[in-house]
Short mmCIF file of N, CA and C in Angstrom, two decimals:
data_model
loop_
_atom_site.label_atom_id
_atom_site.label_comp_id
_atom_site.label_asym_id
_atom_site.label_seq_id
_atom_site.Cartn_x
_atom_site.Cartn_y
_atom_site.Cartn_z
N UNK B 467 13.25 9.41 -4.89
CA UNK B 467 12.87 9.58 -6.29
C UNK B 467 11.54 10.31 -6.37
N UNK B 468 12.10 11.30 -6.49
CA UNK B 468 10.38 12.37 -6.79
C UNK B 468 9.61 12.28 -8.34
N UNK B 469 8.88 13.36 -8.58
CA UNK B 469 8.68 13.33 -9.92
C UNK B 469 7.64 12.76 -10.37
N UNK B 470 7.08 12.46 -11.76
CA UNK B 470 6.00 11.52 -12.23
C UNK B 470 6.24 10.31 -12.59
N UNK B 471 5.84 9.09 -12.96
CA UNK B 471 6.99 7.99 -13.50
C UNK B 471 6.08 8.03 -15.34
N UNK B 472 6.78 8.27 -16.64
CA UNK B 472 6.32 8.91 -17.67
C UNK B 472 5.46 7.55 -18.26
N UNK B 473 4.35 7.88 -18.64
CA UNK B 473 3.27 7.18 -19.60
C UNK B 473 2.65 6.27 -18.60
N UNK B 474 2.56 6.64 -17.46
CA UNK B 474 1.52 5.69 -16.37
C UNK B 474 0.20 6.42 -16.27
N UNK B 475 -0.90 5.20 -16.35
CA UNK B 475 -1.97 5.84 -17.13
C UNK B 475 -2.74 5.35 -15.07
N UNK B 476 -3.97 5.90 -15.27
CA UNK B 476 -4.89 5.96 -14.23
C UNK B 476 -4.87 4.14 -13.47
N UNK B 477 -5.18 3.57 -14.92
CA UNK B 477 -5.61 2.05 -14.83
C UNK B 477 -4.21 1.00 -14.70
N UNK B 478 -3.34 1.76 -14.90
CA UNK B 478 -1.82 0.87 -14.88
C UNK B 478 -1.08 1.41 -13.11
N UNK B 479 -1.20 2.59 -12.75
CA UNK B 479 -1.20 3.05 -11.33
C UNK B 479 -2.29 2.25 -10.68
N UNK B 480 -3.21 1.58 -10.63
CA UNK B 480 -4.21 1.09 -9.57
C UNK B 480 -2.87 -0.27 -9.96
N UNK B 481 -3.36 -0.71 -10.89
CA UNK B 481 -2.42 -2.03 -10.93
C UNK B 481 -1.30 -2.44 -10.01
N UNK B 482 -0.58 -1.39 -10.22
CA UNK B 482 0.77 -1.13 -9.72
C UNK B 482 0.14 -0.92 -8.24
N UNK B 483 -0.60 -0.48 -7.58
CA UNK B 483 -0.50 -0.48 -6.11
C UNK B 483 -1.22 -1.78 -5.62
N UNK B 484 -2.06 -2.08 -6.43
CA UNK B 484 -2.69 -3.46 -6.23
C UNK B 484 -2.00 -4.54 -5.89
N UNK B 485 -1.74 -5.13 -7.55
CA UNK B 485 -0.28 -5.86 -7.07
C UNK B 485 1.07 -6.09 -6.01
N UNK B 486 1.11 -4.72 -5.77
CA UNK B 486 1.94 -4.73 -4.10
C UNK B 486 0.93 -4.89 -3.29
N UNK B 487 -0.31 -5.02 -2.70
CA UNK B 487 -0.99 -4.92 -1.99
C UNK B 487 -0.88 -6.32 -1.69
N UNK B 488 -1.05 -7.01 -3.47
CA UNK B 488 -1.44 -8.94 -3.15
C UNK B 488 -0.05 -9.37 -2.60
N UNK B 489 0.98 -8.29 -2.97
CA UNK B 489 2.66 -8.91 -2.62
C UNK B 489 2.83 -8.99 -1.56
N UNK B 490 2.28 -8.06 -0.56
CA UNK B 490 2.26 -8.09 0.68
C UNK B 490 1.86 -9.26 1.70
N UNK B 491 0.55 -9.10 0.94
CA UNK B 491 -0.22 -10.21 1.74
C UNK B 491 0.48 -11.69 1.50
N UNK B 492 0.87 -12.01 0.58
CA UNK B 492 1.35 -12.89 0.04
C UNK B 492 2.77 -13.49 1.08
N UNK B 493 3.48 -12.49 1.47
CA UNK B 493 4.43 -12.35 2.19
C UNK B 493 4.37 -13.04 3.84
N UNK B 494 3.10 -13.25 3.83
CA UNK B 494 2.31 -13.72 4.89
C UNK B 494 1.99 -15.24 5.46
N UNK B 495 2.26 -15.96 6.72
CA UNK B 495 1.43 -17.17 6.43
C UNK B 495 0.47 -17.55 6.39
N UNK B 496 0.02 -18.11 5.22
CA UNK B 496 -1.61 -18.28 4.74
C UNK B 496 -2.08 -18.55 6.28
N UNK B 497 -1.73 -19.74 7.41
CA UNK B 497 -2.55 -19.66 8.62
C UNK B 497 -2.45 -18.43 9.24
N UNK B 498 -1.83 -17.52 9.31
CA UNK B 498 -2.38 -16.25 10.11
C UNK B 498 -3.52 -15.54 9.48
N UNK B 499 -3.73 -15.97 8.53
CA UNK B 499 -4.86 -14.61 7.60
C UNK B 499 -6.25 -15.35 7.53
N UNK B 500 -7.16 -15.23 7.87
CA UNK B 500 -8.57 -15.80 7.99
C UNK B 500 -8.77 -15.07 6.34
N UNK B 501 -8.61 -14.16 6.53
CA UNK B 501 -9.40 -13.02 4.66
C UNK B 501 -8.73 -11.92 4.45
N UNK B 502 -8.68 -11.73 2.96
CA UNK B 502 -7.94 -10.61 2.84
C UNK B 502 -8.91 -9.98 1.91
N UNK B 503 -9.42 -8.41 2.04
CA UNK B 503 -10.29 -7.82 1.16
C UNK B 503 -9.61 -6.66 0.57
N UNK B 504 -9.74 -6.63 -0.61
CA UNK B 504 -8.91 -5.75 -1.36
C UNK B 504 -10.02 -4.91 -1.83
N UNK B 505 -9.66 -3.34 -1.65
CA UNK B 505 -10.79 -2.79 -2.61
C UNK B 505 -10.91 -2.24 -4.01
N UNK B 506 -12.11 -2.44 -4.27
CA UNK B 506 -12.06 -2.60 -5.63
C UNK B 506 -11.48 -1.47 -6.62
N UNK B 507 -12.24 -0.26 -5.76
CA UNK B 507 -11.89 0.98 -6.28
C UNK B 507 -11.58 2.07 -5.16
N UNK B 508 -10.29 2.60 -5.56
CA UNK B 508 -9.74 4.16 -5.02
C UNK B 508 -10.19 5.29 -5.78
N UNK B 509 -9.06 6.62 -4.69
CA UNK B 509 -9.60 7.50 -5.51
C UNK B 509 -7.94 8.10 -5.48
N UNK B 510 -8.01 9.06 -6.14
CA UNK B 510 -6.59 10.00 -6.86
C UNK B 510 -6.39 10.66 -5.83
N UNK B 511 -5.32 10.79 -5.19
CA UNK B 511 -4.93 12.04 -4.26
C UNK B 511 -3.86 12.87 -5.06
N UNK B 512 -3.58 14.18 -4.68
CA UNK B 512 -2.63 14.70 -5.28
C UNK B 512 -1.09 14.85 -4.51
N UNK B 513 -0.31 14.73 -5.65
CA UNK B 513 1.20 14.24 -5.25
C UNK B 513 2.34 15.41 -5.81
N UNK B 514 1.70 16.50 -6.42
CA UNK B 514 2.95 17.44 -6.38
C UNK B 514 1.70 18.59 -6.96
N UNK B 515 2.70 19.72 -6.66
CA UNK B 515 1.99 20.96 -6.81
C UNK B 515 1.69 21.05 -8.23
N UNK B 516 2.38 20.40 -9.45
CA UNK B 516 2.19 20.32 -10.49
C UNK B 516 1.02 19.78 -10.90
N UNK B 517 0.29 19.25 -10.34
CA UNK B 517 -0.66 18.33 -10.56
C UNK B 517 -0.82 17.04 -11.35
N UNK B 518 0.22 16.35 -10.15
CA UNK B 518 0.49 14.92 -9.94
C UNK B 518 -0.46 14.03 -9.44
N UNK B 519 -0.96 13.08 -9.70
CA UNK B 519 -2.02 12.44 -8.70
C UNK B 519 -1.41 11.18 -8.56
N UNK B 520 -1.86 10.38 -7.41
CA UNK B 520 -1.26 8.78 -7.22
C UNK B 520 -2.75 8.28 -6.73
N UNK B 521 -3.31 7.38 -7.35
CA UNK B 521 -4.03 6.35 -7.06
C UNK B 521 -4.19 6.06 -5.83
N UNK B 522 -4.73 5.74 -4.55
CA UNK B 522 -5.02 5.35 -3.48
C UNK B 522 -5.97 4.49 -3.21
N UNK B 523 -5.46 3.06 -2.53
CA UNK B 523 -6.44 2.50 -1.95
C UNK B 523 -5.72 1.28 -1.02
N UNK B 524 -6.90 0.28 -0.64
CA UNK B 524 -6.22 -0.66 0.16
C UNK B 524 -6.34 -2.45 0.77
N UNK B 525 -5.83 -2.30 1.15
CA UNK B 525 -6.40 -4.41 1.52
C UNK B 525 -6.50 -4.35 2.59
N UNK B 526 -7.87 -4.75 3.80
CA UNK B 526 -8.15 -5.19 4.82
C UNK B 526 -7.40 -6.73 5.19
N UNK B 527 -6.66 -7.04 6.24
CA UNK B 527 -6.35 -7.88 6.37
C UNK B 527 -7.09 -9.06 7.66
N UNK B 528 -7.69 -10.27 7.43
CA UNK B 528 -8.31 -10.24 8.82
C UNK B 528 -7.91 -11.49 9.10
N UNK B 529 -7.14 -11.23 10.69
CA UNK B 529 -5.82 -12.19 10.94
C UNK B 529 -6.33 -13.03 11.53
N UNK B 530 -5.63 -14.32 11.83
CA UNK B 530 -6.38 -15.64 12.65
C UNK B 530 -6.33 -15.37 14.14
N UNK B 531 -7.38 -15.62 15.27
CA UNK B 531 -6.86 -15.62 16.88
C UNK B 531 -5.73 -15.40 16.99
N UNK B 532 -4.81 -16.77 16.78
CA UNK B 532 -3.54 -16.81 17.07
C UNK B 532 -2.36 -16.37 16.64
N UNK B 533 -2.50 -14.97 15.60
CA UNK B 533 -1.73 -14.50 14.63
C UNK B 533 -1.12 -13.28 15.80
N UNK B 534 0.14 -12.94 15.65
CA UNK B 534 0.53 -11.93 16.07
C UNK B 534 0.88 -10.38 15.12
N UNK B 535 0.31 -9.74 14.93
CA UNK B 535 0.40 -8.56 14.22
C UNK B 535 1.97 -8.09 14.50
N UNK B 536 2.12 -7.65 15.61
CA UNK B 536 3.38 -7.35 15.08
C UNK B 536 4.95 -8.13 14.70
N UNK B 537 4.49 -9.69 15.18
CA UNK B 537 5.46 -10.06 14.26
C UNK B 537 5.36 -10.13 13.11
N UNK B 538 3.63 -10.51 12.51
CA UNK B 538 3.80 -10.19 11.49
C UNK B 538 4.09 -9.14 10.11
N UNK B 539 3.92 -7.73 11.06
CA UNK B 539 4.26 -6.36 10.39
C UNK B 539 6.02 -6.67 10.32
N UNK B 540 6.68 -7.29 11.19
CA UNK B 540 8.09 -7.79 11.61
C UNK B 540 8.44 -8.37 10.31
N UNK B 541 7.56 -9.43 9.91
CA UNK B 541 8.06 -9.74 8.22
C UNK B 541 8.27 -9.60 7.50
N UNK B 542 7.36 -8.58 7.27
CA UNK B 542 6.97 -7.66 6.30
C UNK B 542 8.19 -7.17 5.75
N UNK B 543 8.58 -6.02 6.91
CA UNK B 543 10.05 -5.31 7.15
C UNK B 543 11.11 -6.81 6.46
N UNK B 544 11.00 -7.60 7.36
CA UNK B 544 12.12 -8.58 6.58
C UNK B 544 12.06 -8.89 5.01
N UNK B 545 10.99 -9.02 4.97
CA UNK B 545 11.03 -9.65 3.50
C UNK B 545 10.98 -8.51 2.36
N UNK B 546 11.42 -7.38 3.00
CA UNK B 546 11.45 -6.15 1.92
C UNK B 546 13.17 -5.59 2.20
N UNK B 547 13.60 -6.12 2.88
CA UNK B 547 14.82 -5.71 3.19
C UNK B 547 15.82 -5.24 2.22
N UNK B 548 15.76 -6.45 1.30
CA UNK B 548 17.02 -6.20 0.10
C UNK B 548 16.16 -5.74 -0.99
N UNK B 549 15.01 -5.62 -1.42
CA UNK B 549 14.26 -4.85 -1.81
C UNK B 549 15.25 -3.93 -2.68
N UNK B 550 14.94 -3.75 -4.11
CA UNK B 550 15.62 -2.60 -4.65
C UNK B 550 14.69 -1.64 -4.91
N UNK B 551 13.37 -1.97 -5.12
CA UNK B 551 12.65 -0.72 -5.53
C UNK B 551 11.69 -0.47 -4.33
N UNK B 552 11.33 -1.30 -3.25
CA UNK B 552 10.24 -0.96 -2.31
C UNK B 552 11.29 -0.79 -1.21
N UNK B 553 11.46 0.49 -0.46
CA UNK B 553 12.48 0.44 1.22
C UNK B 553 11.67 0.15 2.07
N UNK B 554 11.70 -0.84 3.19
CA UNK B 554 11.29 -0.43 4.23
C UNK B 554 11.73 0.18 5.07
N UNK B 555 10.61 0.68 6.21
CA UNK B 555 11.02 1.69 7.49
C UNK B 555 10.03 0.81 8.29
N UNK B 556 10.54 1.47 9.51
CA UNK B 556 9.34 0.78 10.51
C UNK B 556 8.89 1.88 11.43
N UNK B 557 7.98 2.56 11.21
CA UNK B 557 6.80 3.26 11.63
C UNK B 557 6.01 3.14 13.01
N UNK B 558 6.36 2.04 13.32
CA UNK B 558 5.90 2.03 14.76
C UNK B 558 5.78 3.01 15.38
N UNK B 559 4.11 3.42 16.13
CA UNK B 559 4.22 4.69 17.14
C UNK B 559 3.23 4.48 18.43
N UNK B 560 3.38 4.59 19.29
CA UNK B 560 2.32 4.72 20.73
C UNK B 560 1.86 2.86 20.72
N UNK B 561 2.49 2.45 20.73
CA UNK B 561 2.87 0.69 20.74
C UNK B 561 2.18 0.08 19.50
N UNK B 562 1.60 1.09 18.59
CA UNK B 562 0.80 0.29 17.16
C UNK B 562 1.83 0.12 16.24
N UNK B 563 2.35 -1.45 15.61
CA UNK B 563 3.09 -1.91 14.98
C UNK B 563 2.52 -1.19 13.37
N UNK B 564 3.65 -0.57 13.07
CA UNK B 564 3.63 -0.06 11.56
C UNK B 564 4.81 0.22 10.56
N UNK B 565 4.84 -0.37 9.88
CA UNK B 565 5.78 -0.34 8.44
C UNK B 565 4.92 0.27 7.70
N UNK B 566 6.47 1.20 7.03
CA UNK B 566 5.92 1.41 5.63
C UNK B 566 6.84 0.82 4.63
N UNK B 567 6.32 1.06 3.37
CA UNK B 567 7.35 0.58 2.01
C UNK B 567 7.42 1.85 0.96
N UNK B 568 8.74 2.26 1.14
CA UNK B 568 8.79 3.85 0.14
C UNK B 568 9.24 3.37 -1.05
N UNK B 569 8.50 3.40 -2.23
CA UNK B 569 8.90 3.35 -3.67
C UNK B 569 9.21 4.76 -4.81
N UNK B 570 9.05 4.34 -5.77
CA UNK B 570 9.72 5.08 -6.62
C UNK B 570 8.76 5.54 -6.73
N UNK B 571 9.03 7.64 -7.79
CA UNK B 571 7.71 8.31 -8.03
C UNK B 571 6.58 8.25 -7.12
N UNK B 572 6.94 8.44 -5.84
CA UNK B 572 6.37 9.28 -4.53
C UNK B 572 5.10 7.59 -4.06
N UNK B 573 5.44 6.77 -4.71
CA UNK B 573 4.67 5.28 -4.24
C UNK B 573 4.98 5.09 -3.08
N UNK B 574 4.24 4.27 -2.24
CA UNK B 574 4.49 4.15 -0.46
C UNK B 574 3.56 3.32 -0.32
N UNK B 575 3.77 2.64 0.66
CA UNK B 575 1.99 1.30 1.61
C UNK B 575 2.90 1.39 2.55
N UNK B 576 1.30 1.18 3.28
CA UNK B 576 1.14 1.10 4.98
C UNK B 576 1.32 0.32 5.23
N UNK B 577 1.18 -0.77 6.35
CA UNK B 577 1.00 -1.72 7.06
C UNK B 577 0.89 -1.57 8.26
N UNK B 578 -0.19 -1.55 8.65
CA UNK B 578 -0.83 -1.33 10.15
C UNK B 578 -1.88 -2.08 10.72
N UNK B 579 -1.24 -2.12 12.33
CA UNK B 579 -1.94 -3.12 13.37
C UNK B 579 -2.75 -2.35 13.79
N UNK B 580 -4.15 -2.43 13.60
CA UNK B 580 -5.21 -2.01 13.84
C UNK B 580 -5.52 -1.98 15.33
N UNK B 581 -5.08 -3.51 15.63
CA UNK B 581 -5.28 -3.64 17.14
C UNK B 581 -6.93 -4.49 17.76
N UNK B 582 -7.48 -4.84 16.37
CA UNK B 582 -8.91 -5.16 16.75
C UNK B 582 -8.81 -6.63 15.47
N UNK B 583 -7.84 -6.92 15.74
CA UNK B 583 -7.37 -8.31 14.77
C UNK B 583 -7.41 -8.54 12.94
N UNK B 584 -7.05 -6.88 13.02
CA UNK B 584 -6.81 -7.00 11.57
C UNK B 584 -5.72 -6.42 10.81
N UNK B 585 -5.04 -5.98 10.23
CA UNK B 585 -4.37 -5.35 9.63
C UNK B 585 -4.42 -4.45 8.03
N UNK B 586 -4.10 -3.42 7.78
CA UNK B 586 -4.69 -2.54 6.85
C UNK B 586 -3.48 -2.27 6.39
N UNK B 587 -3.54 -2.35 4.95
CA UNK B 587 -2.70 -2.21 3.95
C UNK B 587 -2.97 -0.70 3.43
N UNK B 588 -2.19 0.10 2.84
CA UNK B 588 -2.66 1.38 2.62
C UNK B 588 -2.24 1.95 1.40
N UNK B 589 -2.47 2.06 0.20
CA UNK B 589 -1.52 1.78 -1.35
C UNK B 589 -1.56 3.21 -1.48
N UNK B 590 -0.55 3.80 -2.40
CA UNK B 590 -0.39 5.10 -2.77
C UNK B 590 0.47 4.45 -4.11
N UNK B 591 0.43 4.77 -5.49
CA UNK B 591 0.58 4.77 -6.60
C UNK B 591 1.86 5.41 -6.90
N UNK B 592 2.55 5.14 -7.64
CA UNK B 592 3.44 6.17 -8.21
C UNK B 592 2.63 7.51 -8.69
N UNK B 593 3.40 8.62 -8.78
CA UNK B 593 2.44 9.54 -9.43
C UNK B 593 2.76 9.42 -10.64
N UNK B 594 1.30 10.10 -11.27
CA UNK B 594 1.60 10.30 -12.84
C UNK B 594 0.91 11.59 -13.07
N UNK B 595 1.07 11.77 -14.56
CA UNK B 595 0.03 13.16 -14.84
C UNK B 595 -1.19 13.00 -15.05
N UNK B 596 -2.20 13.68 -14.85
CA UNK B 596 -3.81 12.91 -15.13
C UNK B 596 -3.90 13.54 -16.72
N UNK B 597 -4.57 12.46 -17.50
CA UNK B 597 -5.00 13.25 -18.39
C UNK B 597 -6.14 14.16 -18.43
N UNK B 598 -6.05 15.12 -19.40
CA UNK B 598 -7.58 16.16 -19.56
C UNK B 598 -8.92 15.33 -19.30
N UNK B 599 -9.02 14.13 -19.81
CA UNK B 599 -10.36 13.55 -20.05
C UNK B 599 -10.76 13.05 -18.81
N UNK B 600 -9.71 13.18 -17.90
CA UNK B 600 -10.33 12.51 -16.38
C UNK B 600 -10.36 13.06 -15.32
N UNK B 601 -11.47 13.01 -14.47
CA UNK B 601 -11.31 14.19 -13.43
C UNK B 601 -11.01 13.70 -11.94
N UNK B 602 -10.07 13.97 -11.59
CA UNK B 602 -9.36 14.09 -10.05
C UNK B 602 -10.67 13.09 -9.08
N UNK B 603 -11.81 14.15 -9.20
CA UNK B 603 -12.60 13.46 -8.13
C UNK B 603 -13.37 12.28 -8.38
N UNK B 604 -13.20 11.61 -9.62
CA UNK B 604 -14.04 10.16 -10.36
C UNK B 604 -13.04 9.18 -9.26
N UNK B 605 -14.22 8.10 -8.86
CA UNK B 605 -13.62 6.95 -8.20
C UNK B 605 -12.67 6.26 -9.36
N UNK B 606 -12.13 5.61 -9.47
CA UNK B 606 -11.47 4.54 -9.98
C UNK B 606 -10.99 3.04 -9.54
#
């Protein structure tokens, strides 16, 4: 599903990747996760030659000793399985455990084993159109 998704505003796209960010984590067992830091503010990347932008940002995940990253990236994948609007894939490359989740209007998150006991969430927004009054390079 390409395209823009129509009347998604700057502040309703952070939402929207946010909220999957907490879904994720959530997906998780509270004893594997020592902290989860979400950041506050992204910035716009661009998502079609038209000048599409999607919101970007992400959640630090910081796992317990005894947590295994890639089973837990393993969950992840499971618990998105029947998923109608988020697909997973599993991304895994050069032995670093990685899923992604492909959504609608060019939306996607990471999930990656860092390898130094944490895991990083990686949000990309649906795209939308920016309006005139806002400029590409303003944090949000």
């Amino acid at each position: 599903m390409n395209g823009t998704q129509p009347g998604l505003t700057v502040g309703a796209a952070k939402k929207i990747a946010q909220d999957v960010e907490d879904e994720i984590v959530s997906k998780l067992p509270a004893e594997s996760i020592r902290a989860a830091d979400q950041e506050a503010t992204g910035v716009l990347m661009p998502c079609s030659a038209q000048g599409a932008y999607a919101w970007t940002g992400g959640t630090t995940i910081e796992l317990s000793p005894s947590a295994d990253p890639s089973k837990l990236i393993s969950m992840v994948l499971d618990a998105y399985r029947d998923n109608s609007e988020l697909k997973p894939k599993d991304i895994t490359k050069n032995g670093r455990a990685r899923a992604q989740l492909v959504g609608p209007y060019g939306s996607g998150y990471i999930i990656a084993d860092y390898q130094n006991g944490h895991l990083e969430i990686s949000s990309f927004s649906p795209c939308f159109v920016l309006p005139p009054d806002k400029a590409p390079e303003d944090e949000y």
